[in-house]
Tab-separated table of C-alpha atoms in Angstrom:
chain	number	residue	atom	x	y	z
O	1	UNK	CA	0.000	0.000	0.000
O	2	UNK	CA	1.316	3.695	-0.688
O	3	UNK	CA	0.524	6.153	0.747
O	4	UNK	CA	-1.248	9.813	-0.546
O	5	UNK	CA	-2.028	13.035	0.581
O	6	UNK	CA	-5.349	14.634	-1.282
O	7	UNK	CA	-6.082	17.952	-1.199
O	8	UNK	CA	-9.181	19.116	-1.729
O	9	UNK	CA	-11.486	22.100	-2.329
O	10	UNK	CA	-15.167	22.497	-1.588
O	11	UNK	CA	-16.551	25.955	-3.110
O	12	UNK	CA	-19.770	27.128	-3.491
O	13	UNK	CA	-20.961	27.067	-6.892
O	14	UNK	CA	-20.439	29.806	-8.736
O	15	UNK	CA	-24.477	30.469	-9.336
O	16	UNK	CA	-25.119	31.073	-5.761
O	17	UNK	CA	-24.190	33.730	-3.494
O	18	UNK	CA	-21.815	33.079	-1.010
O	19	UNK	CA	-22.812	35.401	2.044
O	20	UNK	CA	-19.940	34.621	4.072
O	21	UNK	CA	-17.355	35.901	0.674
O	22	UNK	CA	-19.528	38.863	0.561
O	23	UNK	CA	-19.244	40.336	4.214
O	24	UNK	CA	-15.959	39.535	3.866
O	25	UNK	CA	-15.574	41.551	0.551
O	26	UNK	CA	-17.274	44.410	2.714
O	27	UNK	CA	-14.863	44.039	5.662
O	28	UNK	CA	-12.168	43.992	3.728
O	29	UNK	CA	-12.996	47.003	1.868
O	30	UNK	CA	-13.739	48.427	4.986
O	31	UNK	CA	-10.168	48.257	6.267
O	32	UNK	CA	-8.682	49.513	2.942
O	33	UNK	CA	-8.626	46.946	0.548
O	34	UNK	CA	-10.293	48.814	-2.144
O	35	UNK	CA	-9.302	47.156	-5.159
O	36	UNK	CA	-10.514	43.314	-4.025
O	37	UNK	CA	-13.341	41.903	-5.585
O	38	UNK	CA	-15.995	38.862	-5.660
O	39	UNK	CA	-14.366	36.903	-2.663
O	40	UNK	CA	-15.670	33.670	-2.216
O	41	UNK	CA	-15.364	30.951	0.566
O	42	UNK	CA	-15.465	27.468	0.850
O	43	UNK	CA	-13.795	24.509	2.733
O	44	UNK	CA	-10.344	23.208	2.154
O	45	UNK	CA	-9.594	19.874	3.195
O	46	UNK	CA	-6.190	17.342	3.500
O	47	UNK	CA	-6.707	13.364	4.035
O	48	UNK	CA	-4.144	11.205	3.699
O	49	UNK	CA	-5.555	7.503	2.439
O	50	UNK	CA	-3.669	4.773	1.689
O	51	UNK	CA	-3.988	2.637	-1.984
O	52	UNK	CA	-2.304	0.161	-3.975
O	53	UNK	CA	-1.832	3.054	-6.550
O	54	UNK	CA	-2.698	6.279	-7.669
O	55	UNK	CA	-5.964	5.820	-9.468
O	56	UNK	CA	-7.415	3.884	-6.861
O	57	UNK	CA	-6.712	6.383	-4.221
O	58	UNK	CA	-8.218	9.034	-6.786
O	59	UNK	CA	-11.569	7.315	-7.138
O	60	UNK	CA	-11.801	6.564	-3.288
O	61	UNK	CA	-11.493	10.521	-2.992
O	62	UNK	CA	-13.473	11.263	-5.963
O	63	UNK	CA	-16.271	8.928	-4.175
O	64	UNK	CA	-15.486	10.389	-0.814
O	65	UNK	CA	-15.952	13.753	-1.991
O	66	UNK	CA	-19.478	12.737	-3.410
O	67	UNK	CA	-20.736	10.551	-0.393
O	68	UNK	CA	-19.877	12.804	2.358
O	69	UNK	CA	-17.430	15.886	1.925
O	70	UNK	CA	-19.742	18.157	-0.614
O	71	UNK	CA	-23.184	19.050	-0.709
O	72	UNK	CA	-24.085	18.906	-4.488
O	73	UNK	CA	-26.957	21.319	-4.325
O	74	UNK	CA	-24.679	23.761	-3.010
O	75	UNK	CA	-21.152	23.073	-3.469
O	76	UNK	CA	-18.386	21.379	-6.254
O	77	UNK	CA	-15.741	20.203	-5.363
O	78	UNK	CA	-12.324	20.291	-7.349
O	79	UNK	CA	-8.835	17.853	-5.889
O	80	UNK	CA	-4.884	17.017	-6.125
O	81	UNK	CA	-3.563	13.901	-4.886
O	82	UNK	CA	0.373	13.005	-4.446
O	83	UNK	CA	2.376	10.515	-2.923
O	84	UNK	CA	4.063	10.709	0.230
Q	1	UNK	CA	-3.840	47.948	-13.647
Q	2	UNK	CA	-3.578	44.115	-14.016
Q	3	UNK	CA	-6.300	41.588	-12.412
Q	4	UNK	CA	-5.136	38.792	-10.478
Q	5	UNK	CA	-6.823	35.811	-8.585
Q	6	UNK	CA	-5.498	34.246	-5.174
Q	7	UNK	CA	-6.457	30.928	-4.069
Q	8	UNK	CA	-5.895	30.865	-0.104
Q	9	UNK	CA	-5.895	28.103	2.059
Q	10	UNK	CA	-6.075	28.773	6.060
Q	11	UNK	CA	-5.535	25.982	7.812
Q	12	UNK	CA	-5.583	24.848	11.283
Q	13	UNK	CA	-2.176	24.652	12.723
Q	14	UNK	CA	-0.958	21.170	12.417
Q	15	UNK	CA	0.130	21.268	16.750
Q	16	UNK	CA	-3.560	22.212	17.174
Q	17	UNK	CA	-6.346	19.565	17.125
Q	18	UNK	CA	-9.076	19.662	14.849
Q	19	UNK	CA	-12.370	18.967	16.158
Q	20	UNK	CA	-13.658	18.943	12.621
Q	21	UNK	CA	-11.796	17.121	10.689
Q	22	UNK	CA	-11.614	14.340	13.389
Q	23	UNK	CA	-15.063	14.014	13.345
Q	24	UNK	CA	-15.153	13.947	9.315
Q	25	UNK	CA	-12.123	11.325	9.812
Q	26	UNK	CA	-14.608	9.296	12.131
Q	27	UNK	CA	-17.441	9.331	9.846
Q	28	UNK	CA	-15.830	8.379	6.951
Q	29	UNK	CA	-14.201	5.153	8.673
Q	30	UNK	CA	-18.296	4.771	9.895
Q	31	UNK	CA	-19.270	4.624	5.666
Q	32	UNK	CA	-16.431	2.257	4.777
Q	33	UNK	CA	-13.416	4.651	4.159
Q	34	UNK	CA	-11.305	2.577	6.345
Q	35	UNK	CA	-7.989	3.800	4.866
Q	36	UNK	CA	-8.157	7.624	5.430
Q	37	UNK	CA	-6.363	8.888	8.390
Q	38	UNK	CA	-5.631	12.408	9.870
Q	39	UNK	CA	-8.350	14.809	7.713
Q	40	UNK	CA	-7.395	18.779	8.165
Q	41	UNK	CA	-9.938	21.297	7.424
Q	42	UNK	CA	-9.538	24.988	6.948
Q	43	UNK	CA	-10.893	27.497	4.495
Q	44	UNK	CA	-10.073	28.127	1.221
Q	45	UNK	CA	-10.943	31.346	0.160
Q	46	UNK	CA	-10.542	33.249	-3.137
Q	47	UNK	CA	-10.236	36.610	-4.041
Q	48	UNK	CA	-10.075	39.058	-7.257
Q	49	UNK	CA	-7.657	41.680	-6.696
Q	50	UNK	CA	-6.481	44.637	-8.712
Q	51	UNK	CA	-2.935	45.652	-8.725
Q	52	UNK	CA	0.011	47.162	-10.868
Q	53	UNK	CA	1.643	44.154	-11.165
Q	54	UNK	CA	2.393	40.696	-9.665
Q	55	UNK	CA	4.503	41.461	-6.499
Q	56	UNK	CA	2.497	44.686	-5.488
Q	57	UNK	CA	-1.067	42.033	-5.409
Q	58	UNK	CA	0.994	39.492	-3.485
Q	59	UNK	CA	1.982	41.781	-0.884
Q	60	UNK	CA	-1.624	43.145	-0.977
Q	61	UNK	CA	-2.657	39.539	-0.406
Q	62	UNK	CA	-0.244	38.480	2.191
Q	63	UNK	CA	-1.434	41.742	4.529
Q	64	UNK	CA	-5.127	40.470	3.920
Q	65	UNK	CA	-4.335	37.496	5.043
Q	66	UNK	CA	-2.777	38.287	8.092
Q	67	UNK	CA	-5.186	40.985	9.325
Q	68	UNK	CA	-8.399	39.738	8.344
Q	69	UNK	CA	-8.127	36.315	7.050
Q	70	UNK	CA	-7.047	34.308	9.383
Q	71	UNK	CA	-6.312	33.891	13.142
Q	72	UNK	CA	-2.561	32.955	13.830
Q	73	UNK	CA	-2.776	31.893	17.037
Q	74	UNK	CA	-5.054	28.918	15.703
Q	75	UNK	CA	-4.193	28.694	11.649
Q	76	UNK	CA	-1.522	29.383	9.031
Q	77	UNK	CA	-2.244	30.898	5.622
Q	78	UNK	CA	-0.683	30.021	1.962
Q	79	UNK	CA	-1.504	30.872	-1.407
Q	80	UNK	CA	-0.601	31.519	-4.764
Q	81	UNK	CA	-1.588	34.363	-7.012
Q	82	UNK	CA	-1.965	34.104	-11.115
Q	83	UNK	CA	-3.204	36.717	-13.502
Q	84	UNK	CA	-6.586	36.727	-15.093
C-alpha cells in the first residue's frame, strides 16, 4: 500500500451567493482593501488515504468527496492527490 | 492595472487539534473509508484583486491574510496568485 495526501477544495458554486465571501468583501474594503473583488469561501480539506496506486486512491477521494465531503446542491468540489 | 486571482488556504495549525476534521475522519471510517487517516480542514478562500503588477497584489494579499483572514494563534495561511 502507498501512501497519498489529497487535497481538496469544496466551493460554493459559482451560481449562488456566497454570504460569508460577501461580508468579507465588505470588511475587507472596509479596512482599505479597495481594489478586491468577488471573494468567495469554501472549505479546504487534506486526508491522507492509503492505496495500492494512484488511481485507486483518486476514485476513493473522488467517491469520498461525493458521499460525504460536498453538498451537491450547493457546493463542487475540485482535488490534487500526491504521494508521500 | 492588471487583475489577479489568489487561491488561499487557512488551515488549522498542524500542533492544534481539529475537532472537525476528526469528526469527518470518524465518519468516513463509519461509511467504509477505512484507509483515510488524519483529515485537516480549513478554508479556502478566493479573491479578485487589482494591482500594478504581480509582487504589489501578493503583498496586498499576504497583509489580507494576516489581518483579516485568518487567526494565527489557531491557523496558518498560503496561497498563490496568477493573472486573469
Amino acid at each position: 500500500m502507498k501512501k497519498f495526501i489529497a487535497e481538496i477544495n469544496v466551493m460554493p458554486l459559482k451560481a449562488l451567493l456566497d454570504p460569508q465571501g460577501k461580508a468579507v468583501n465588505l470588511s475587507m474594503h472596509n479596512i482599505g482593501f479597495k481594489t478586491v473583488d468577488n471573494v468567495r469561501i469554501g472549505k479546504h480539506i487534506t486526508i491522507e488515504i492509503e492505496a495500492l496506486n494512484e488511481n485507486i486512491a483518486k476514485e476513493k477521494v473522488d467517491e469520498a468527496c461525493k458521499k460525504i465531503l460536498s453538498n451537491p446542491i450547493m457546493e463542487y468540489f475540485e482535488f490534487s492527490i500526491k504521494e508521500v
